[in-house]
Amino acid sequence: MKILVCISKTPDTTAKIAFTDNNKKFAADGVQWIINPYDEWYALVRAIELKEKDPSTVLHLVTVAGADADPIIRKALALGGDEAIRVNTDSHDSFFIASQIASVAKQGGYDIVFTGKETIDYNGSSVGGMVAELLDLPYISLATKFELNGTAATVTREIEGGEETDEASLPLVVSCQKGMAEQRIPNMKGIMGARTKPLKVVEPAATEALTTIVSFETPPAKAGVKLVPADNPAELIRLLHEETKLI
Amino acid sequence: MSVLVFIDHADGHIKKASLEALSYGAALAAKTDGTAEGIILGTVNEELAALGKYGVKKVYQVKNESLNHLDAQVFTKVIAEAVSSTGSKIIVFSNNLSGKAIAPRLSARLKAGLVAGAVALPDTSNGFVVKKNVFSGKAFANISVSTDIKIIAINPNSYPVSAGDGTAEIADLAINVDPFKVKTVSVSKSSGEVPLTEAEIVVSGGRGLKGPENWGMVEELAKLLHAATACSRPVADSHWRPHNEHVGQTGIAIAPNLYIAIGISGAIQHLAGVNRSKVIVVINKDPEAPFFKAADYGIVGDAFEVVPKMIEAVKKLKGVA
């Protein structure tokens, strides 16, 4: 069994979101970087659990980023995984990124490709589906459970107002969200071991981006909260009915 | 430009998110001197011609009952064929759960630039630039798409449904449907309740409610408002409520018209999941709770005293005994 987990570097969930260079670039100064939580908590940890169940499993990580992502990759390797591949390029176009991952995946011949359901910075929720299409593999998105029986996968995914359980044979691409696994903290043994795990740097395959970011905007500030006295909740209901007309 | 809108459905009914996509597609066609058409895969119990009132002239249907379930790979192939036979230049999806499964695949298949999570019509004054949500609702990015075919997945509840007059012509599309590689074995839906991601009003509870036994008033208020219920991360992590109710950065991101947060302090990760709500109401006994800064209306007070009175007031408003 060979598993590939796609990871991405994102600003910490509490990072201040601001832009520089005439609103053309994210202001990265002083920003803490983390592994995209959906990639780490759900995709990577579920893959590690599968490897713990079947130790013959080969688990690789892939990221498409510059060398500044190396600390993030080491942190991911401290959680688990045998080796990491970094495609040495920076891009914000999901198709470009997906093409790089697909190229790595083709060469590696993986049975499962896991991604997080989206990154918390660009919120595209696109890379998994694009990788699946480029590899011509089935894709199950927004999965909350993943079980394996030989080469048959049983996957539960979110649907509007509930869940659906699907069956598919490997190879398969799955995007993961809450429910798949529980967050883990790397232990000292993992951190020490991660230092010597291979981190291969490969140059990007020739591909064109399909989109470009022209500029960023921050939403207008809220006008401020209208407070209603605690002894008069009926007034709140009246405001919601008459001012907002929502109830 | 000619616009093709993907019409999503479940249990025989067209989803509201798709009515938004149809309205968006029609406005986009009008803006670019084109026509809007729709495509539906599978069968529904609704009159498709009536979709004309949202501004589509024609609805293509691939009448194959196997398409009442989703296999993104098969759907993508069918839609790609439809795009080539109809000559459509812009494909519109709702960025709902099905849209997220299909639109990226279609983008890769057609080498068509995708803007996933769009919130407005494109700016066509200089190229084709679409505004979308980024950084979990904390900012917007303007994305330029330069490919011949373009795909837009519009965020649910970002574009209003606009209905007028009109009847759509229905055309059967004969497209070969591949056997499914993903087989649906079971579907479970919480019956009688409003799905969280489709709800126009959401009532949400946090740690301030002290325990799962106190959710009765949250559920009662939600029921009266025809709202869905949600919760904060600590509540889901403590198993007071199911994890599929967790809204926030790592849970579900929602964008209802009205979000009522009870006993939730409003950590930045929680805000990331709800800041696209149109109106936010916060009930919290701590006046320093950060959530008040993001709120439109608020009550500083004890939820156990405030919420029952809100329920009473809603009952009075709705004439419920």
XYZ file of C-alpha atoms in Angstrom:
568
model
C 0.000 0.000 0.000
C 1.334 3.426 -0.969
C -0.292 6.594 0.324
C 0.417 10.185 -0.689
C -0.742 13.021 1.576
C -0.816 16.560 0.157
C 0.113 19.237 2.651
C 0.130 22.973 2.365
C 1.667 25.787 4.381
C -0.888 28.331 5.640
C -0.865 31.284 8.034
C -1.801 30.381 11.607
C -5.545 30.509 12.269
C -5.050 33.577 14.500
C -2.786 35.445 12.045
C -3.703 39.013 11.171
C -4.841 39.141 7.559
C -3.437 42.221 5.828
C -1.971 43.035 2.427
C 0.972 45.002 1.050
C 2.262 46.103 -2.329
C -0.921 47.962 -3.257
C -3.093 45.102 -1.954
C -1.393 42.700 -4.336
C 0.440 40.580 -1.760
C -0.366 38.968 1.563
C 1.548 40.745 4.363
C 3.612 37.796 5.580
C 5.820 39.712 8.024
C 5.556 38.337 11.524
C 3.051 35.674 10.469
C 3.316 32.232 12.074
C 3.025 29.452 9.502
C 1.378 26.132 10.167
C 0.426 22.988 8.280
C -3.029 23.613 6.843
C -5.237 22.159 9.628
C -7.370 20.021 7.276
C -4.220 18.490 5.774
C -2.655 17.846 9.169
C -5.461 16.856 11.513
C -7.525 14.843 9.099
C -5.619 13.749 5.967
C -2.199 13.129 7.507
C -3.361 11.637 10.811
C -5.781 9.238 9.046
C -2.935 8.122 6.759
C -0.691 7.585 9.790
C -3.422 5.482 11.429
C -3.640 3.323 8.291
C 0.147 2.841 8.389
C -0.004 1.917 12.069
C -2.565 -0.758 11.208
C -0.492 -2.061 8.300
C 3.186 -1.195 8.896
C 4.139 -2.252 5.362
C 2.335 0.871 4.126
C 4.581 3.444 2.473
C 3.515 6.971 3.389
C 4.808 9.965 1.435
C 4.002 13.648 1.841
C 4.017 16.173 -0.957
C 3.910 19.944 -0.929
C 4.226 22.543 -3.675
C 6.179 25.410 -2.156
C 9.472 27.200 -1.781
C 12.201 26.294 0.735
C 10.427 28.379 3.392
C 7.968 25.473 3.728
C 10.689 23.099 4.971
C 9.992 23.658 8.711
C 6.327 22.792 8.082
C 7.301 19.643 6.204
C 9.598 18.574 9.064
C 6.744 19.108 11.486
C 4.503 16.902 9.338
C 7.228 14.236 9.185
C 7.459 14.428 12.993
C 3.848 13.278 13.133
C 4.545 10.418 10.727
C 5.327 9.439 7.167
C 8.419 7.968 5.532
C 9.549 10.754 3.296
C 8.466 14.075 1.846
C 8.657 15.550 -1.623
C 8.694 19.303 -2.107
C 8.016 20.618 -5.593
C 10.139 23.716 -5.607
C 7.861 26.498 -6.830
C 5.428 29.067 -5.489
C 1.958 29.354 -6.926
C -1.536 30.283 -5.852
C -3.282 28.711 -8.841
C -4.966 25.454 -7.847
C -4.579 23.930 -11.309
C -0.842 24.601 -11.340
C -0.481 23.073 -7.864
C -2.699 20.103 -8.743
C -0.656 19.462 -11.908
C 2.545 19.305 -9.836
C 0.980 16.895 -7.346
C -0.442 14.762 -10.159
C 2.990 14.553 -11.714
C 4.532 13.368 -8.418
C 1.627 10.954 -7.897
C 2.008 9.449 -11.368
C 5.662 8.697 -10.792
C 5.016 7.241 -7.329
C 2.077 5.018 -8.272
C 0.066 5.622 -5.087
C -3.030 3.691 -4.054
C -4.547 6.568 -2.105
C -4.037 10.324 -2.414
C -5.375 12.248 0.600
C -5.863 16.018 0.689
C -7.462 18.317 3.254
C -10.896 19.574 2.231
C -9.496 23.054 1.525
C -6.693 25.345 2.638
C -7.624 27.988 5.180
C -5.985 30.739 3.110
C -7.300 30.424 -0.458
C -10.340 28.253 0.395
C -10.451 26.781 -3.091
C -11.394 23.213 -2.144
C -10.140 22.419 -5.637
C -6.776 20.668 -5.600
C -8.117 17.199 -4.684
C -10.680 17.136 -7.471
C -8.194 18.437 -10.010
C -5.574 15.841 -9.020
C -8.213 13.104 -9.371
C -9.154 14.314 -12.844
C -5.531 14.595 -13.971
C -4.923 11.036 -12.754
C -8.316 9.858 -14.091
C -9.180 8.387 -10.682
C -12.416 8.375 -8.676
C -12.717 11.222 -6.170
C -14.626 11.326 -2.911
C -14.759 14.819 -1.483
C -15.377 16.134 2.043
C -14.939 12.717 3.629
C -15.616 12.257 7.331
C -14.694 8.548 7.598
C -12.371 6.264 5.669
C -12.074 2.501 6.180
C -10.018 0.089 4.171
C -10.592 -3.608 3.542
C -7.874 -4.862 1.212
C -8.229 -2.651 -1.834
C -11.860 -1.750 -1.154
C -12.482 1.569 0.573
C -15.628 2.516 2.462
C -15.859 6.276 2.707
C -18.438 8.465 4.409
C -18.843 11.954 3.021
C -20.883 14.980 3.955
C -24.041 15.728 1.962
C -26.549 18.531 2.591
C -28.278 17.650 5.823
C -26.553 14.348 6.437
C -24.016 11.794 5.366
C -23.592 9.333 2.558
C -21.497 6.189 2.676
C -19.785 5.157 -0.542
C -17.693 2.219 -1.689
C -14.887 2.413 -4.201
C -11.829 0.396 -5.170
C -8.332 1.782 -4.935
C -6.646 3.768 -6.384
C -8.634 6.716 -5.150
C -8.371 10.425 -4.276
C -10.094 11.566 -1.061
C -10.422 15.039 0.474
C -10.702 14.933 4.258
C -12.492 16.956 6.906
C -13.512 16.801 10.534
C -14.449 13.317 11.664
C -11.646 11.494 9.796
C -9.203 11.525 12.698
C -8.251 13.388 15.848
C -5.494 15.982 16.037
C -2.138 14.656 17.305
C 0.838 16.405 18.861
C 4.249 15.202 17.636
C 6.301 13.476 20.357
C 10.050 13.886 20.960
C 10.891 10.612 19.198
C 8.952 11.781 16.153
C 10.611 15.191 16.147
C 14.107 13.663 16.384
C 13.283 11.060 13.731
C 11.914 13.670 11.335
C 15.325 15.330 11.065
C 16.795 12.399 9.212
C 13.810 11.450 7.067
C 14.357 12.166 3.357
C 12.983 15.468 2.067
C 13.337 15.354 -1.688
C 13.242 18.584 -3.617
C 12.092 18.284 -7.217
C 11.723 20.953 -9.863
C 8.204 21.712 -11.158
C 6.769 20.118 -14.284
C 5.990 22.542 -17.100
C 2.380 23.704 -16.664
C 0.504 26.937 -17.094
C -1.623 28.538 -14.412
C -5.261 29.083 -15.405
C -5.949 31.993 -13.051
C -4.061 34.878 -11.451
C -4.768 36.967 -8.379
C -5.186 40.612 -9.388
C -5.667 42.092 -5.913
C -6.994 41.533 -2.406
C -9.618 43.416 -0.410
C -10.573 43.379 3.226
C -14.266 43.518 4.068
C -15.678 46.823 5.311
C -15.697 47.102 9.101
C -18.954 46.348 10.900
C -20.949 49.401 11.950
C -20.873 48.237 15.568
C -23.135 46.168 17.693
C -26.566 47.389 18.731
C -27.009 46.266 22.336
C -30.414 45.443 23.750
C -30.925 45.411 27.554
C -30.870 41.936 29.086
C -34.279 42.394 30.682
C -35.941 43.061 27.335
C -35.183 40.234 24.838
C -38.553 40.943 23.219
C -37.009 44.162 21.890
C -34.297 42.103 20.138
C -36.952 39.964 18.475
C -38.801 43.136 17.427
C -35.605 44.566 15.856
C -34.872 41.330 14.026
C -38.435 41.314 12.737
C -38.760 44.979 11.811
C -35.219 46.163 10.989
C -33.660 43.087 9.428
C -36.956 41.498 8.310
C -35.273 38.138 8.734
C -37.748 36.608 11.160
C -21.115 34.829 -23.640
C -23.137 31.641 -23.457
C -23.527 30.478 -19.887
C -24.329 26.933 -18.728
C -25.551 26.479 -15.148
C -25.272 23.131 -13.369
C -28.548 22.329 -11.577
C -28.048 20.243 -8.436
C -30.817 18.237 -6.810
C -31.485 15.747 -4.044
C -34.532 13.625 -3.184
C -36.300 14.781 -6.338
C -35.975 18.482 -5.566
C -33.762 21.194 -6.980
C -31.590 22.744 -4.293
C -32.000 26.390 -3.376
C -28.278 26.891 -3.985
C -28.909 26.006 -7.631
C -31.673 28.613 -7.910
C -29.053 31.138 -6.797
C -26.653 29.773 -9.422
C -29.360 30.018 -12.105
C -30.123 33.639 -11.139
C -26.397 34.404 -11.185
C -25.930 32.690 -14.553
C -28.836 34.620 -16.072
C -27.459 37.954 -14.819
C -24.006 37.012 -16.118
C -25.410 36.145 -19.552
C -27.306 39.438 -19.678
C -24.133 41.297 -18.723
C -22.065 39.636 -21.465
C -24.768 39.700 -24.197
C -25.224 35.957 -24.148
C -27.868 33.463 -23.185
C -28.103 31.338 -20.074
C -28.930 27.655 -20.198
C -29.084 25.019 -17.503
C -28.075 21.386 -17.314
C -29.509 18.782 -14.988
C -28.202 15.242 -14.586
C -30.721 12.666 -13.416
C -34.414 13.082 -12.703
C -36.502 15.282 -10.394
C -40.167 15.562 -9.414
C -40.337 19.202 -10.459
C -41.373 20.926 -13.660
C -38.092 21.884 -15.320
C -39.742 24.353 -17.717
C -40.574 26.493 -14.670
C -36.851 27.155 -14.199
C -37.298 29.674 -17.015
C -38.454 32.155 -14.419
C -34.887 32.372 -13.109
C -33.768 33.532 -16.543
C -32.589 30.388 -18.330
C -33.884 29.916 -21.848
C -33.217 26.223 -22.108
C -32.588 23.326 -19.743
C -30.696 20.285 -20.949
C -31.485 17.071 -19.148
C -29.470 13.873 -19.132
C -32.282 11.549 -18.069
C -30.451 8.673 -16.516
C -31.536 7.632 -13.059
C -28.074 6.459 -12.069
C -27.183 10.167 -12.078
C -29.438 10.736 -9.067
C -26.331 9.781 -7.084
C -23.012 11.572 -7.413
C -19.822 10.139 -8.853
C -17.754 13.237 -9.599
C -15.719 11.414 -12.258
C -18.779 10.335 -14.247
C -20.541 13.695 -13.813
C -17.481 15.562 -15.046
C -17.321 13.550 -18.247
C -21.013 14.081 -18.951
C -20.840 17.833 -18.299
C -17.659 18.190 -20.370
C -19.446 16.578 -23.315
C -22.419 18.867 -22.832
C -20.123 21.898 -22.776
C -18.556 20.907 -26.044
C -21.892 20.168 -27.738
C -23.540 23.388 -26.502
C -20.485 25.571 -27.067
C -20.846 27.154 -23.609
C -18.099 29.526 -22.539
C -18.909 30.038 -18.871
C -20.008 27.199 -16.598
C -21.654 28.180 -13.308
C -21.926 25.908 -10.258
C -23.076 26.543 -6.743
C -19.998 26.117 -4.565
C -22.016 23.672 -2.458
C -20.931 20.127 -1.648
C -21.639 18.811 -5.167
C -20.072 21.859 -6.791
C -16.904 21.315 -4.771
C -16.765 17.730 -6.023
C -17.381 18.426 -9.713
C -16.196 21.956 -10.626
C -12.460 21.338 -9.928
C -12.509 18.134 -11.993
C -14.221 19.926 -14.866
C -11.656 22.725 -14.624
C -8.785 20.261 -14.948
C -10.493 18.335 -17.740
C -11.279 21.397 -19.882
C -8.215 23.412 -18.799
C -10.757 26.056 -17.878
C -9.864 28.547 -15.143
C -11.976 28.064 -12.012
C -12.976 30.621 -9.402
C -14.288 28.574 -6.463
C -16.127 30.547 -3.793
C -17.140 33.538 -5.941
C -19.292 36.145 -4.214
C -20.220 38.543 -7.047
C -20.685 38.843 -10.787
C -17.430 39.190 -12.751
C -15.960 42.573 -13.572
C -15.641 42.492 -17.354
C -14.408 46.070 -17.810
C -10.843 44.855 -18.154
C -10.667 41.139 -18.817
C -12.690 38.780 -16.643
C -12.150 39.265 -12.924
C -14.187 37.493 -10.262
C -14.259 38.348 -6.568
C -14.049 35.426 -4.170
C -13.751 34.780 -0.450
C -10.258 34.008 0.864
C -8.682 33.623 4.296
C -11.852 31.990 5.613
C -14.021 35.037 5.068
C -11.478 37.531 6.425
C -10.683 38.929 2.962
C -11.581 38.822 -0.725
C -9.353 38.164 -3.724
C -10.027 39.370 -7.247
C -9.154 36.520 -9.591
C -8.482 37.008 -13.278
C -9.462 34.151 -15.576
C -7.934 34.243 -19.029
C -8.811 30.807 -20.411
C -11.326 30.480 -23.258
C -13.776 28.532 -21.090
C -14.317 29.800 -17.549
C -15.874 28.146 -14.511
C -17.410 30.000 -11.576
C -18.574 28.297 -8.388
C -20.695 30.828 -6.508
C -20.774 30.561 -2.711
C -24.188 29.590 -1.354
C -26.176 32.547 -0.017
C -23.957 35.107 -1.785
C -26.255 35.886 -4.693
C -30.014 36.430 -4.313
C -32.532 34.254 -6.117
C -34.417 36.445 -8.575
C -37.547 35.057 -10.161
C -39.525 36.682 -12.946
C -41.617 35.267 -15.784
C -40.529 32.815 -18.380
C -40.570 29.206 -19.406
C -37.521 27.215 -20.333
C -37.381 24.889 -23.280
C -36.440 21.350 -22.212
C -33.992 19.380 -24.333
C -32.930 15.804 -23.731
C -29.232 15.277 -24.108
C -28.205 11.803 -25.136
C -24.826 11.360 -23.528
C -23.266 8.043 -22.701
C -23.010 7.581 -18.931
C -20.040 5.530 -17.700
C -20.536 2.907 -15.004
C -20.005 4.390 -11.535
C -16.746 3.601 -9.747
C -18.078 5.168 -6.550
C -21.133 3.295 -5.308
C -23.489 4.826 -2.771
C -24.320 2.203 -0.152
C -26.302 4.293 2.317
C -27.597 7.795 2.912
C -28.538 9.099 6.324
C -30.242 12.433 6.791
C -31.388 14.026 9.973
C -35.100 14.052 9.173
C -37.360 17.012 9.796
C -34.500 19.348 10.567
C -33.065 22.105 8.404
C -29.641 21.197 6.917
C -26.999 23.461 8.435
C -25.332 24.471 5.183
C -28.666 25.388 3.574
C -30.274 27.095 6.549
C -31.200 30.764 6.303
C -31.220 31.074 10.085
C -28.840 29.262 12.431
C -29.061 29.119 16.225
C -25.768 28.119 17.774
C -24.666 27.279 21.314
C -21.299 27.356 23.048
C -19.656 26.372 26.287
C -21.672 29.055 28.081
C -24.616 26.632 27.989
C -22.732 24.452 30.494
C -23.859 21.030 29.270
C -25.775 19.048 26.623
C -28.825 18.857 28.898
C -29.351 22.596 28.348
C -29.780 22.430 24.566
C -33.564 22.193 24.779
C -33.986 25.965 24.564
C -31.572 26.200 21.619
C -33.571 23.562 19.774
C -36.871 25.179 20.669
C -35.762 28.602 19.431
C -34.370 27.026 16.250
C -37.569 25.150 15.601
C -39.691 28.278 16.015
C -37.455 30.208 13.600
C -37.260 27.277 11.154
C -33.532 27.399 11.803
C -30.729 24.854 11.931
C -28.766 24.265 15.130
C -24.990 24.564 15.370
C -22.303 24.683 18.033
C -18.761 25.832 18.749
C -15.713 23.591 18.669
C -15.359 22.957 22.453
C -18.974 21.786 22.493
C -18.368 19.286 19.671
C -15.055 18.178 21.182
C -16.788 17.515 24.522
C -19.382 15.440 22.598
C -22.222 17.603 23.874
C -23.326 17.884 20.253
C -22.481 15.880 17.082
C -19.355 17.032 15.220
C -21.364 17.811 12.077
C -22.868 20.751 13.999
C -19.452 22.318 14.637
C -19.098 25.594 12.774
C -15.776 27.395 12.611
C -12.401 27.336 10.951
C -11.961 23.575 11.267
C -15.626 22.645 11.188
C -18.220 23.837 8.709
C -18.225 27.349 7.284
C -21.726 28.743 6.945
C -23.255 31.923 5.532
C -26.841 32.182 6.752
C -28.867 35.381 6.695
C -29.105 35.310 10.484
C -26.698 33.702 12.956
C -27.672 33.679 16.626
C -24.755 32.757 18.905
C -25.632 31.826 22.475
C -22.869 31.466 25.052
C -20.097 31.558 22.435
C -17.204 33.927 23.144
C -16.270 34.288 19.468
C -12.706 33.030 19.139
C -11.142 34.018 15.822
C -11.398 30.398 14.621
C -15.122 30.396 15.295
C -15.582 33.730 13.517
C -13.833 32.327 10.453
C -16.683 29.882 10.044
C -19.540 32.338 10.511
C -18.307 35.774 9.423
C -20.087 35.483 6.079
C -23.446 35.539 7.903
C -25.450 38.614 6.929
C -26.666 39.468 10.453
C -25.007 38.202 13.632
C -26.728 38.226 17.038
C -24.673 37.498 20.137
C -26.033 36.539 23.567
C -23.230 36.392 26.138
C -22.948 37.315 29.789
C -19.371 38.577 29.330
C -19.433 42.124 27.904
C -15.784 41.654 26.880
C -16.549 38.614 24.680
C -14.789 39.267 21.341
C -17.897 38.133 19.484
C -19.638 41.456 20.245
C -17.128 43.193 17.953
C -18.345 41.096 15.034
C -22.018 41.267 15.972
C -24.850 43.394 14.625
C -27.133 42.916 17.619
C -26.306 41.726 21.097
C -27.533 41.167 24.610
C -25.106 41.140 27.510
C -26.881 38.742 29.809
C -27.347 35.236 31.122
C -28.494 32.913 28.339
C -30.642 30.950 30.795
C -32.702 34.063 31.443
C -32.524 35.712 28.007
C -33.242 32.776 25.676
C -36.547 31.669 27.281
C -37.763 35.265 26.945
C -36.679 35.331 23.297
C -38.653 32.126 22.745
C -41.705 33.731 24.334
C -41.353 36.813 22.112
C -40.985 34.720 18.947
C -44.051 32.667 19.893
C -46.013 35.870 20.317
C -44.732 37.218 16.998
C -45.646 34.029 15.157
C -48.932 33.619 16.998
C -47.912 30.265 18.467
C -49.452 29.403 21.822
